[in-house]
């Protein structure tokens, strides 16, 4: 039976760092700027008192990420921790996550892998670099299940003190990701749309604001949400194959890229190019994408992964704290805009996507995709 909710998925995967995720709210229990990072104590950007594992610090005194405290600090009475992306989690639960056994608690060897149904994570511990391969056939659409599993994998890496960089790629050459799963936005109810949009927001916030170096190895087409996923990274290497396209093509589906998609694009390619790209729903060839700065480097198909790795090693030579603070300085204002109005953004999405006209557009787009094959 298909699992349609985060809570259902939590039950199925129970234990994999998930016990703490509240239904409908995918939460970072111990993001790098939160308690997990403090425990790791490797100064990812900011110095602070380092609590030891087992020191229960419940309530408002619990160490939280300094860079995000100002965003939406919980009241001193609500005994909750603020995670990196501004989401709340009971502090005791946060500490339980820290103690949750995972592969990072085992003796270190050069390579470790873990995977769930839709995400493969391969960690090279000697380099401190993980590769996340998206594996959601046929086209790596970003379904709720995929988003949930991705977030679980991401959280594990965030909590792994040896992991300094992540390469994002697809398990299926030719398609990096087909973007948001249209089926998640069609013919469902408001509760489902809410849950789905929360997961989309959460993944974007986590990736966009990660202290790790994130490099996208774009080995195929990457429309809409797929492009957004790539845009969260610090550097984009794309396969130089003119058959592939990348861009925020939402208007072609009769929908509108939310403001934070737009902001991420503007920060990358500038206002004028974004205005045109977004209104026309442009999908760029790799050469065009390179020209406007949507991607940073084109390489032959079989060199995408190795190039991403060598770029990663360059980025990892920069003193970590300086790079992280710089990244935060550059990106925080953009992320804050969403953090300050997450609920309103969800309401907008749910209202917009529930409209009859929008549902009709999405159905027609899906139909056209299918007919293209026939
Ligand atoms: C003003 C207020 C605004 C508030 C916000 C409001 C609105 C919300 C905005 C939401 C933002 C949305 C972002 C998105 O990401 S929407 C998704 C956009 N994605 C696309 O347009 C890509 C569509 N797909 C393709 O172009 C191609 O499939 C391909 C990725 C290039 C791969 O081509 P090919 O290898 O030829 O595969 P097929 O086309 O044959 O596809 C195989 C099956 O997969 C189904 N499919 C494809 N894409 C999706 C998708 N994104 N979601 C769900 N399903 C998808 C396709 O229909 C085929 O299914 P079938 O085998 O059953 O026929």
XYZ file of C-alpha atoms and ligand atoms in Angstrom:
437
model
C 0.000 0.000 0.000
C 1.344 3.344 -0.957
C 2.355 5.454 1.960
C 1.036 8.913 1.614
C 1.942 10.737 4.775
C 5.083 11.507 6.613
C 3.611 9.978 9.710
C 2.871 6.746 7.882
C 6.392 6.703 6.579
C 7.715 7.346 10.037
C 5.894 4.301 11.283
C 7.264 2.183 8.485
C 10.828 3.293 8.887
C 10.559 3.696 12.643
C 13.824 4.160 14.414
C 15.870 5.516 11.555
C 16.222 8.799 13.321
C 12.555 9.331 12.751
C 10.962 8.705 16.041
C 11.019 12.376 16.702
C 9.434 13.690 13.602
C 6.001 14.954 14.279
C 3.290 14.172 11.839
C 3.160 16.764 9.140
C 6.264 18.489 10.357
C 9.546 17.163 9.207
C 11.935 18.486 11.728
C 15.603 18.779 12.204
C 16.263 17.567 15.681
C 19.912 18.323 15.768
C 20.981 20.326 12.801
C 24.477 21.549 12.524
C 23.705 24.789 14.199
C 21.674 22.980 16.835
C 22.479 20.588 19.597
C 23.880 17.975 17.251
C 26.468 20.349 16.021
C 27.240 21.529 19.474
C 27.828 17.936 20.443
C 30.088 17.455 17.511
C 31.923 20.512 18.796
C 33.943 21.056 15.687
C 33.236 24.704 15.464
C 31.172 24.771 12.320
C 31.194 28.470 12.269
C 30.580 29.563 15.825
C 32.159 28.867 19.173
C 29.957 27.952 22.100
C 29.836 25.871 25.227
C 29.965 22.289 24.214
C 27.514 20.029 25.997
C 28.529 16.411 26.386
C 26.292 13.580 25.334
C 24.109 12.602 28.238
C 24.001 16.050 29.745
C 20.299 16.658 29.585
C 19.623 20.302 29.002
C 15.927 20.535 28.780
C 13.956 23.616 28.028
C 15.077 27.098 27.185
C 18.668 26.542 28.252
C 19.203 23.944 25.582
C 21.930 25.014 23.156
C 20.483 26.112 19.885
C 21.988 27.339 16.679
C 23.117 30.913 17.089
C 22.584 31.913 13.519
C 18.933 31.027 13.617
C 17.941 32.063 17.092
C 16.922 35.467 15.962
C 14.526 34.118 13.392
C 11.767 32.898 15.640
C 12.900 32.209 19.138
C 10.528 30.117 21.221
C 9.213 31.642 24.391
C 11.114 30.795 27.523
C 8.231 28.725 28.766
C 7.555 26.387 25.935
C 10.547 24.132 26.595
C 11.379 23.512 23.017
C 14.435 23.648 20.881
C 14.730 25.631 17.756
C 16.209 23.588 14.950
C 18.224 25.021 12.139
C 15.297 25.661 9.852
C 13.208 27.335 12.511
C 11.127 24.313 13.336
C 10.412 23.278 16.873
C 10.994 19.998 18.556
C 10.734 18.980 22.184
C 14.202 19.139 23.605
C 14.119 15.672 25.136
C 13.306 14.317 21.721
C 16.188 16.249 20.293
C 18.546 14.545 22.684
C 17.059 11.178 21.896
C 18.002 11.743 18.289
C 21.544 12.491 19.316
C 21.672 9.103 20.949
C 19.972 7.271 18.141
C 22.410 4.670 16.911
C 23.234 5.042 13.265
C 26.113 4.183 11.041
C 28.082 7.102 12.436
C 28.309 5.401 15.802
C 30.192 2.448 14.433
C 33.976 2.359 14.194
C 35.160 4.440 11.286
C 36.170 2.771 8.069
C 36.881 4.392 4.748
C 33.404 3.992 3.249
C 29.922 3.634 4.603
C 26.666 3.460 2.792
C 23.088 3.552 3.830
C 20.033 3.672 1.733
C 16.324 3.562 2.004
C 13.897 3.037 -0.820
C 14.477 6.233 -2.680
C 17.797 7.639 -1.564
C 21.239 6.062 -1.631
C 23.888 7.668 0.546
C 27.505 6.735 0.098
C 29.877 8.258 2.594
C 33.609 8.387 1.943
C 34.893 8.910 5.430
C 38.476 9.453 4.401
C 37.372 12.483 2.371
C 34.479 13.503 4.590
C 32.281 13.586 1.508
C 28.915 11.902 1.030
C 27.136 11.316 -2.248
C 23.354 11.292 -2.249
C 21.825 9.544 -5.218
C 18.138 10.081 -5.809
C 16.414 6.890 -6.822
C 12.720 7.408 -7.378
C 11.793 5.786 -10.694
C 10.905 6.538 -13.339
C 11.881 10.220 -13.279
C 12.978 11.076 -9.722
C 9.895 13.173 -9.087
C 9.967 14.683 -5.622
C 7.158 12.737 -4.016
C 6.329 13.076 -0.326
C 7.976 9.738 0.337
C 11.142 10.775 -1.454
C 11.260 14.120 0.352
C 10.833 12.363 3.681
C 13.525 9.813 3.018
C 15.824 12.514 1.691
C 15.350 14.526 4.863
C 16.141 11.498 6.991
C 19.350 10.860 5.076
C 20.244 14.526 5.224
C 19.737 14.642 8.955
C 22.070 11.693 9.408
C 24.749 13.483 7.442
C 24.211 16.721 9.337
C 24.795 14.773 12.528
C 27.904 13.061 11.256
C 30.848 15.106 12.375
C 33.061 13.596 9.708
C 30.807 14.699 6.852
C 31.859 18.039 5.459
C 30.458 17.950 1.966
C 27.625 16.375 0.009
C 27.316 15.679 -3.698
C 23.742 15.506 -4.965
C 23.110 13.402 -8.010
C 20.674 11.014 -9.667
C 20.798 7.264 -9.754
C 19.416 7.517 -13.279
C 21.617 9.265 -15.797
C 19.421 11.345 -18.158
C 17.143 12.616 -15.415
C 18.431 14.481 -12.401
C 14.883 15.124 -11.150
C 11.540 15.807 -12.847
C 10.735 18.235 -10.056
C 7.830 18.183 -7.676
C 5.600 15.192 -8.069
C 2.566 16.467 -9.936
C 0.508 13.594 -8.553
C 1.066 14.987 -5.036
C -0.547 18.220 -6.177
C -3.484 16.708 -8.057
C -6.809 15.472 -6.756
C -5.816 15.419 -3.092
C -7.234 17.225 -0.085
C -5.999 20.313 1.741
C -4.403 18.263 4.530
C -2.327 16.395 1.987
C -1.267 19.569 0.181
C -0.284 21.067 3.518
C 1.829 18.106 4.466
C 3.448 17.998 1.062
C 4.285 21.684 0.993
C 5.778 21.553 4.494
C 8.118 18.844 3.294
C 9.095 20.850 0.212
C 9.806 23.920 2.341
C 11.760 21.879 4.858
C 14.016 20.273 2.287
C 14.750 23.594 0.639
C 15.592 25.273 3.953
C 17.820 22.414 5.054
C 19.767 22.215 1.836
C 19.955 25.925 1.138
C 21.255 26.720 4.617
C 23.430 23.674 5.132
C 26.840 24.301 6.628
C 28.192 21.460 4.556
C 29.526 22.157 1.081
C 26.808 21.023 -1.306
C 27.629 20.317 -4.939
C 25.081 19.249 -7.540
C 26.285 16.714 -10.077
C 23.497 17.240 -12.600
C 23.550 14.164 -14.762
C 20.304 14.758 -16.620
C 17.283 16.981 -17.090
C 16.270 19.085 -14.162
C 12.997 20.966 -14.592
C 11.169 23.026 -11.944
C 11.641 21.481 -8.485
C 14.616 19.547 -9.875
C 16.218 22.829 -10.817
C 15.397 24.213 -7.373
C 17.136 21.245 -5.788
C 20.238 22.007 -7.843
C 19.953 25.699 -6.973
C 20.316 24.951 -3.268
C 23.847 23.756 -3.876
C 27.024 25.823 -3.693
C 28.259 24.711 -7.116
C 26.604 23.003 -10.062
C 28.366 20.679 -12.485
C 26.173 19.594 -15.388
C 26.545 16.932 -18.071
C 27.199 18.591 -21.409
C 24.437 16.866 -23.330
C 22.191 19.134 -25.420
C 19.267 16.778 -24.848
C 19.113 17.787 -21.210
C 17.336 20.876 -19.939
C 17.214 22.777 -16.692
C 15.049 25.644 -15.480
C 12.034 26.759 -13.504
C 9.299 25.994 -16.033
C 6.333 26.298 -13.667
C 4.372 28.695 -15.875
C 4.254 26.021 -18.582
C 2.170 23.970 -16.174
C -0.091 26.933 -15.447
C 1.373 27.326 -11.971
C 3.628 29.907 -10.398
C 7.052 29.471 -8.840
C 6.744 30.533 -5.178
C 8.718 33.590 -4.069
C 11.506 31.558 -2.505
C 12.070 29.577 -5.712
C 12.256 32.973 -7.408
C 14.625 34.396 -4.779
C 16.949 31.425 -5.073
C 17.019 31.893 -8.849
C 17.533 35.672 -8.629
C 20.431 35.146 -6.227
C 21.986 32.845 -8.801
C 21.381 34.431 -12.205
C 20.204 37.966 -11.404
C 16.921 39.782 -11.646
C 16.558 40.421 -15.369
C 17.427 36.892 -16.449
C 15.117 35.493 -13.753
C 12.231 37.673 -14.816
C 12.404 36.342 -18.327
C 13.145 32.757 -17.330
C 10.262 32.626 -14.858
C 7.614 34.311 -16.979
C 8.396 32.213 -20.019
C 9.037 29.031 -18.037
C 12.339 28.663 -19.863
C 14.115 25.345 -19.897
C 17.755 25.911 -20.781
C 20.167 23.633 -22.565
C 23.381 23.038 -20.620
C 25.238 25.566 -22.805
C 22.583 28.219 -22.219
C 22.472 27.424 -18.520
C 26.229 27.903 -18.301
C 26.005 31.201 -20.140
C 23.506 32.720 -17.698
C 25.217 31.218 -14.631
C 22.466 28.747 -13.801
C 25.172 26.079 -13.745
C 28.853 26.619 -13.093
C 30.565 24.012 -15.232
C 29.795 21.629 -18.074
C 31.676 18.389 -18.471
C 31.251 15.205 -20.508
C 28.614 12.933 -19.096
C 31.084 10.439 -17.661
C 33.026 13.154 -15.842
C 30.188 14.710 -13.872
C 30.812 12.778 -10.676
C 34.620 13.008 -10.733
C 34.484 16.733 -11.487
C 32.058 17.297 -8.627
C 34.467 15.457 -6.359
C 37.455 17.476 -7.438
C 35.539 20.753 -7.055
C 34.526 19.539 -3.615
C 38.144 19.015 -2.599
C 38.903 22.623 -3.589
C 36.004 23.974 -1.573
C 36.985 21.886 1.429
C 40.412 23.504 1.481
C 38.845 26.782 2.627
C 38.797 27.164 6.412
C 35.420 25.730 7.350
C 34.288 28.380 9.810
C 35.052 31.229 7.413
C 33.304 29.539 4.510
C 30.259 28.675 6.599
C 29.840 32.140 8.018
C 30.164 33.590 4.547
C 27.537 31.209 3.205
C 25.215 32.097 6.042
C 25.790 35.794 5.459
C 24.915 35.391 1.790
C 21.889 33.150 2.188
C 20.247 33.857 5.514
C 18.264 36.903 4.393
C 16.659 34.802 1.659
C 15.879 31.868 3.937
C 14.543 34.220 6.612
C 11.916 35.499 4.218
C 10.408 32.040 4.070
C 10.962 31.282 7.740
C 9.041 34.383 8.709
C 6.016 33.384 6.663
C 6.021 29.640 6.404
C 2.414 29.279 7.427
C 1.242 31.957 5.014
C 3.246 30.319 2.258
C 1.567 26.991 2.995
C -1.865 28.629 2.970
C -1.064 30.284 -0.356
C 0.043 27.029 -1.852
C -2.968 25.093 -0.613
C -5.412 27.724 -1.798
C -3.720 28.086 -5.147
C -3.283 24.408 -5.902
C -6.846 23.581 -4.825
C -8.400 25.875 -7.413
C -10.367 24.096 -10.093
C -8.531 25.944 -12.862
C -5.126 24.958 -11.499
C -6.160 21.344 -11.038
C -7.374 21.321 -14.615
C -4.047 22.735 -15.853
C -2.078 20.095 -13.983
C -4.268 17.293 -15.322
C -3.838 18.582 -18.838
C -0.081 18.819 -18.404
C 0.109 15.234 -17.146
C -2.051 14.095 -20.031
C 0.211 15.891 -22.496
C 3.263 14.226 -20.942
C 1.679 10.817 -21.435
C 0.491 11.561 -24.967
C 3.970 12.703 -25.931
C 5.031 9.074 -25.595
C 2.238 7.631 -27.690
C 0.729 33.041 -6.486
C 0.911 32.103 -5.377
C 1.774 30.925 -5.739
C 1.854 29.995 -4.635
C 2.439 28.675 -5.033
C 1.616 27.998 -5.948
C 1.929 26.974 -6.752
C 2.842 25.917 -6.536
C 4.025 25.914 -7.326
C 4.562 24.558 -7.354
C 5.916 24.549 -7.939
C 6.088 23.324 -8.768
C 7.241 22.873 -9.075
C 7.383 21.634 -9.882
O 8.415 21.033 -9.828
S 6.099 21.055 -10.838
C 6.747 19.718 -11.800
C 7.360 20.223 -13.049
N 8.000 19.167 -13.770
C 7.997 19.064 -15.078
O 7.440 19.883 -15.767
C 8.674 17.877 -15.670
C 7.729 17.013 -16.402
N 8.391 15.837 -16.923
C 9.145 15.840 -18.031
O 9.362 16.830 -18.671
C 9.695 14.530 -18.452
O 8.986 13.510 -17.799
C 11.194 14.332 -18.165
C 11.540 14.625 -16.708
C 12.021 15.252 -19.086
C 11.563 12.859 -18.469
O 11.145 12.532 -19.755
P 11.005 10.986 -20.175
O 12.208 10.243 -19.791
O 10.593 10.980 -21.590
O 9.857 10.417 -19.243
P 8.281 10.585 -19.409
O 7.930 11.959 -19.783
O 7.796 9.507 -20.299
O 7.761 10.353 -17.936
C 7.691 9.038 -17.369
C 6.518 8.994 -16.409
O 6.756 9.927 -15.352
C 5.638 10.836 -15.265
N 6.153 12.135 -14.799
C 7.037 12.917 -15.379
N 7.295 13.996 -14.649
C 6.515 13.910 -13.561
C 6.311 14.750 -12.423
N 6.979 15.893 -12.221
N 5.437 14.339 -11.494
C 4.745 13.193 -11.628
N 4.900 12.359 -12.708
C 5.771 12.720 -13.655
C 5.099 10.878 -16.668
O 3.789 11.332 -16.675
C 5.228 9.443 -17.085
O 4.177 8.731 -16.465
P 3.533 7.430 -17.156
O 4.655 6.448 -17.307
O 2.458 7.013 -16.241
O 3.010 7.894 -18.501
